[in-house]
PDB file of C-alpha atoms in Angstrom:
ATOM      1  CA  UNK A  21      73.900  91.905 108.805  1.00 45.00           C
ATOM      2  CA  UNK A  22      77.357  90.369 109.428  1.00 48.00           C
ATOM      3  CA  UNK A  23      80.267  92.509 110.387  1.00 50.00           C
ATOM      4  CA  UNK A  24      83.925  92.002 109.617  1.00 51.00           C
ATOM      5  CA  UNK A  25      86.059  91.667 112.127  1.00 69.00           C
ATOM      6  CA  UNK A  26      88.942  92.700 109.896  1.00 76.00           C
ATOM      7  CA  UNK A  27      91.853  93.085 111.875  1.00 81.00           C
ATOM      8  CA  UNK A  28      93.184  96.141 109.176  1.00 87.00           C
ATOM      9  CA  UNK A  29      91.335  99.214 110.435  1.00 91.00           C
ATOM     10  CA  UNK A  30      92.055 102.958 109.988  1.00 94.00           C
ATOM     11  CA  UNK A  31      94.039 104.379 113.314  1.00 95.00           C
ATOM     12  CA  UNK A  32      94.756 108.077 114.192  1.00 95.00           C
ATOM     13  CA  UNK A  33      98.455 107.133 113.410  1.00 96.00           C
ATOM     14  CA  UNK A  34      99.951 110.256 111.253  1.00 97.00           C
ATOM     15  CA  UNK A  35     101.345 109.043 107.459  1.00 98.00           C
ATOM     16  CA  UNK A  36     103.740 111.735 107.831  1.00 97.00           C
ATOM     17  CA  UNK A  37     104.713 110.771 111.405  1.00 97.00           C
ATOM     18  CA  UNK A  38     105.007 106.777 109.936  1.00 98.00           C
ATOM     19  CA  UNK A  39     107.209 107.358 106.879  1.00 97.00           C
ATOM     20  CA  UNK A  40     109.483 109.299 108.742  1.00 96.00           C
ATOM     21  CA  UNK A  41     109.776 105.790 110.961  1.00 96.00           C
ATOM     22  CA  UNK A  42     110.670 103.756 107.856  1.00 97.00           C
ATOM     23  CA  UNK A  43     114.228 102.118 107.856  1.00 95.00           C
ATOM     24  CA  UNK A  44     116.437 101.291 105.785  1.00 94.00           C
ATOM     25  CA  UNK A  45     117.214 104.936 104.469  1.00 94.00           C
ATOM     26  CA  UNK A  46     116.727 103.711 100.344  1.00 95.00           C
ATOM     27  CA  UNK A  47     113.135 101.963 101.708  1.00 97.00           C
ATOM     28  CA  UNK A  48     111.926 105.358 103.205  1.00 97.00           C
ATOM     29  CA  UNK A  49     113.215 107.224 100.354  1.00 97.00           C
ATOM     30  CA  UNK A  50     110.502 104.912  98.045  1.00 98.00           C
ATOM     31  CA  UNK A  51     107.836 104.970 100.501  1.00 98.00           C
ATOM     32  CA  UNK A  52     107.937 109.050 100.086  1.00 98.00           C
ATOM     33  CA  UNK A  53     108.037 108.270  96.278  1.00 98.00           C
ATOM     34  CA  UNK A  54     105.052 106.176  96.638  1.00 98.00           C
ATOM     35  CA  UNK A  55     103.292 108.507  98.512  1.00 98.00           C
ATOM     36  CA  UNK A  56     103.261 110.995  96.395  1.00 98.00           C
ATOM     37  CA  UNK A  57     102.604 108.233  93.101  1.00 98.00           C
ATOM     38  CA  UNK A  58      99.505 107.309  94.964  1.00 98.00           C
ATOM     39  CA  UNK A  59      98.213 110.799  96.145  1.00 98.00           C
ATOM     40  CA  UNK A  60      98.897 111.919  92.502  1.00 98.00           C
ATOM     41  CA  UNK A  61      97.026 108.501  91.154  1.00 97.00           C
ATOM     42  CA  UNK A  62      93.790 108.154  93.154  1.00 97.00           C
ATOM     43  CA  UNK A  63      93.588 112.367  94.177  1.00 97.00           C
ATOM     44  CA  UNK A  64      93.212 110.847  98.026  1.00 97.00           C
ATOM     45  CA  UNK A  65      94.482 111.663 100.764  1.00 96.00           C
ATOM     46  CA  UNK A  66      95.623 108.881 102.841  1.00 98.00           C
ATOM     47  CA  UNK A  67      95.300 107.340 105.998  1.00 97.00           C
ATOM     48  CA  UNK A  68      97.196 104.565 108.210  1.00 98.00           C
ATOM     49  CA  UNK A  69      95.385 101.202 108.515  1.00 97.00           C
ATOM     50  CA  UNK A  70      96.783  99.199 111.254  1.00 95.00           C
ATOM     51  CA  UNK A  71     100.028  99.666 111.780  1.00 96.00           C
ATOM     52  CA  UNK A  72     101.890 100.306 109.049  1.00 97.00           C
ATOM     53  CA  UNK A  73      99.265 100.212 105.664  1.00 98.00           C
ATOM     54  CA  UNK A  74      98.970 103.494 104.183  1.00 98.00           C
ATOM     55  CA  UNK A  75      95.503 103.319 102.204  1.00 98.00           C
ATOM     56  CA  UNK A  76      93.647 106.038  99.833  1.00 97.00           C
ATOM     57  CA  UNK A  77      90.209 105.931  99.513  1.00 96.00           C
ATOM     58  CA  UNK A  78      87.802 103.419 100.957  1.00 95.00           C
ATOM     59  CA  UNK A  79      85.258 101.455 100.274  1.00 93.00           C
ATOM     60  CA  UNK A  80      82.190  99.166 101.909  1.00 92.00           C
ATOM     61  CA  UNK A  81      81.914  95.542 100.818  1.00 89.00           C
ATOM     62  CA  UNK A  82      78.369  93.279 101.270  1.00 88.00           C
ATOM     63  CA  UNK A  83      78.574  89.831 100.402  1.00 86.00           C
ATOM     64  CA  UNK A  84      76.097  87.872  99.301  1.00 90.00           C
ATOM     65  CA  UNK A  85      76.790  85.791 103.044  1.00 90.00           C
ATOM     66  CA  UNK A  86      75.754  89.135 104.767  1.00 88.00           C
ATOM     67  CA  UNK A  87      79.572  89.740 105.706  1.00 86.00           C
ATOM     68  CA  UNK A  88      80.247  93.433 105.614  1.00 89.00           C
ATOM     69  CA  UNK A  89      82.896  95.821 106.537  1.00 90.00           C
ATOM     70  CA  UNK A  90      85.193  98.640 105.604  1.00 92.00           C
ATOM     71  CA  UNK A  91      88.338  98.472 103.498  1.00 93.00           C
ATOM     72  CA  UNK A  92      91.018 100.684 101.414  1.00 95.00           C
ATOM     73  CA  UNK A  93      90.466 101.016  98.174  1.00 95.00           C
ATOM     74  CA  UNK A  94      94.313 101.048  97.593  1.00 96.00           C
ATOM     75  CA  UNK A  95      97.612 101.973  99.607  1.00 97.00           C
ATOM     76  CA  UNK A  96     101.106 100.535  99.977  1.00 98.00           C
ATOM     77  CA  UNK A  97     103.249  99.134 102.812  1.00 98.00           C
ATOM     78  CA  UNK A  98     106.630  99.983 103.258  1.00 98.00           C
ATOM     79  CA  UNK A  99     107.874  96.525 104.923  1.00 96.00           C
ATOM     80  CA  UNK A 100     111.778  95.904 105.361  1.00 91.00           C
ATOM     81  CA  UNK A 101     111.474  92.932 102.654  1.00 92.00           C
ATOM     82  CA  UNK A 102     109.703  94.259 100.016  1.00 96.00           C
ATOM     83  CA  UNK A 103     107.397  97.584  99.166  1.00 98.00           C
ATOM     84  CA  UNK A 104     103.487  95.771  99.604  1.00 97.00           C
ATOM     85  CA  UNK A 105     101.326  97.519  97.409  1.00 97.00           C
ATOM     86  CA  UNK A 106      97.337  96.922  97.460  1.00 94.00           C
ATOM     87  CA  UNK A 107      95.541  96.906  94.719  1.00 87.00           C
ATOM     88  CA  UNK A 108      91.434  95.613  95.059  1.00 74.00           C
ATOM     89  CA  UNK A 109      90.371  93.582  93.877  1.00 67.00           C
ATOM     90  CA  UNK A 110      93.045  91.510  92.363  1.00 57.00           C
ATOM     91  CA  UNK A 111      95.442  91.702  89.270  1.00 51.00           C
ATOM     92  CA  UNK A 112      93.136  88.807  87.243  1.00 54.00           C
ATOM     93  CA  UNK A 113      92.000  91.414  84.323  1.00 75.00           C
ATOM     94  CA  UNK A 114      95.088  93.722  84.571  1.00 85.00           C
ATOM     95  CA  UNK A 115      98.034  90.987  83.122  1.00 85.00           C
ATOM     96  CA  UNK A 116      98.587  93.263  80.219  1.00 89.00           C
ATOM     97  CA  UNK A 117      99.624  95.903  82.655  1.00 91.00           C
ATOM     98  CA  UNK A 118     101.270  93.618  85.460  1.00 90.00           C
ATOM     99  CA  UNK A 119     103.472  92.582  82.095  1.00 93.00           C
ATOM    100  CA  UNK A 120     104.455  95.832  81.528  1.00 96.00           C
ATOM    101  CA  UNK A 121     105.534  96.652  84.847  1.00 97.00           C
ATOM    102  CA  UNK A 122     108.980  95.081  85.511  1.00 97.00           C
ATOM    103  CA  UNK A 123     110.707  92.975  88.297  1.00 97.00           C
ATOM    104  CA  UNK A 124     108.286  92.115  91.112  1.00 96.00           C
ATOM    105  CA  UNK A 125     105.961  89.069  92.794  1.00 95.00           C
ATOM    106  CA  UNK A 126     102.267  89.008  92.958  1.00 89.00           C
ATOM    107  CA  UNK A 127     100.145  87.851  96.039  1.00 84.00           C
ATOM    108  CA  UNK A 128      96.312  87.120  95.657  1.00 79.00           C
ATOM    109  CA  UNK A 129      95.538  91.200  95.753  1.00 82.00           C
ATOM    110  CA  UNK A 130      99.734  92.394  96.473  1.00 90.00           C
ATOM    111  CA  UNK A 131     102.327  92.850  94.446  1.00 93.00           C
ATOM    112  CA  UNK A 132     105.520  92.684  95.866  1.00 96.00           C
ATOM    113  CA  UNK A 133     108.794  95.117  94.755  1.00 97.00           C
ATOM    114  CA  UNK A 134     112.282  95.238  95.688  1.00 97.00           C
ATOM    115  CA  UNK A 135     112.643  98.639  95.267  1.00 96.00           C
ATOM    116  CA  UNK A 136     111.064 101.598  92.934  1.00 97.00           C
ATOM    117  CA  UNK A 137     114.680 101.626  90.687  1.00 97.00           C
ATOM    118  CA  UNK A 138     113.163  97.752  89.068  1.00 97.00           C
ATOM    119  CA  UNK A 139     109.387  99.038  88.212  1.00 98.00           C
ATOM    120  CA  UNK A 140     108.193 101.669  85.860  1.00 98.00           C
ATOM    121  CA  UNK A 141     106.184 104.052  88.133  1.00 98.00           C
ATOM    122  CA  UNK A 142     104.013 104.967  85.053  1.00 98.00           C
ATOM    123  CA  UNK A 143     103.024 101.558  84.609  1.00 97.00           C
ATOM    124  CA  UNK A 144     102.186 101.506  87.845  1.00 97.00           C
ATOM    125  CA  UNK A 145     100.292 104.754  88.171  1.00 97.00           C
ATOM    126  CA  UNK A 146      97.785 103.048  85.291  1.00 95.00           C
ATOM    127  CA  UNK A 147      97.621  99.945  87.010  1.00 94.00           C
ATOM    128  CA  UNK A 148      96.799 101.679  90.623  1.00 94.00           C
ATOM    129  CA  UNK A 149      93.945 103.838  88.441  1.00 94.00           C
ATOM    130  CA  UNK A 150      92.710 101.310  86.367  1.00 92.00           C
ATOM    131  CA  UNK A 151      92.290  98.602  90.046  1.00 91.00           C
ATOM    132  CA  UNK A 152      90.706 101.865  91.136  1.00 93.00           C
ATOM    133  CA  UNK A 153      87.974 101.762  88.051  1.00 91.00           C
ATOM    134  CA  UNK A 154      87.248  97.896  88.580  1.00 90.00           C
ATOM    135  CA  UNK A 155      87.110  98.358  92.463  1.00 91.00           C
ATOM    136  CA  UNK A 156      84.942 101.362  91.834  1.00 91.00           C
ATOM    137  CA  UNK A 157      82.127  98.937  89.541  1.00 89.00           C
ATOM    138  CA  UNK A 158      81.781  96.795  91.866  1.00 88.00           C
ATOM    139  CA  UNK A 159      81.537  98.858  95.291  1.00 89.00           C
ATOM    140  CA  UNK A 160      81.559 102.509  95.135  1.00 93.00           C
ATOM    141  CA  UNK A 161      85.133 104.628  97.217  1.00 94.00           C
ATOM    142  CA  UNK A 162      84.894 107.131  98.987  1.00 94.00           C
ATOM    143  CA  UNK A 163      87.544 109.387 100.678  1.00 90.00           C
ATOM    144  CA  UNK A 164      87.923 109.406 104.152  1.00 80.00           C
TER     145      UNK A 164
END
């Protein structure tokens, strides 16, 4: 079987340690927020991948290729441009909620937001749990 070499790996980093690291001041205030949104959401606790990824829940990927590896399930990145939250596998069958949600930019598997104040966290609670249900289908997660 093929490994991954993903370069996004769990570390022994603390969560608590990291968000207290986060600048500026309004930025660390939303990480906290988020946080607590995704413990809430998904009922995991969470862990630092690489650097500066805070991920809940886990999961193991085989593709047909024989390429395997680890991943989170979900998690957020508090970055000094934008708040980078994960959500696997995508956003293609959720556009009903990504409509609902309110000012932001979507990547291939990220959406991208200013700040908490120009989203409805609800919204975003459902979307986290309902990318946590399609993620789920396909390969099962698992806490850490």
């Amino acid at each position: 079987m093929a490994r991954s070499d993903n370069k996004t790996v769990p570390t022994d980093q603390s969560v608590e340690h990291f968000l207290t690291t986060v600048q500026p001041a309004r930025r660390a205030e939303d990480a906290h927020e988020l946080d607590k949104l995704f413990r809430a959401t998904t009922g995991y606790t969470p862990l630092m991948w690489g650097p500066s990824i805070i991920g809940y829940g886990r999961y193991h990927y085989r593709y047909k290729s024989g390429r395997e590896g680890d991943f989170l399930a979900t998690g957020f990145s508090p970055r000094k441009s934008a708040l980078v939250i994960y959500i696997m596998p995508g956003y293609a069958d959720f556009g009903d909620l990504v409509a609902r949600l309110g000012k932001h930019k979507l990547g291939k598997s990220c959406l991208y937001v200013n700040k908490l104040a120009d989203i409805d966290t609800g919204v975003l609670s459902e979307l986290i749990r309902a990318g946590m249900d399609d993620l789920n289908r396909v390969w099962p997660i698992k806490p850490f």
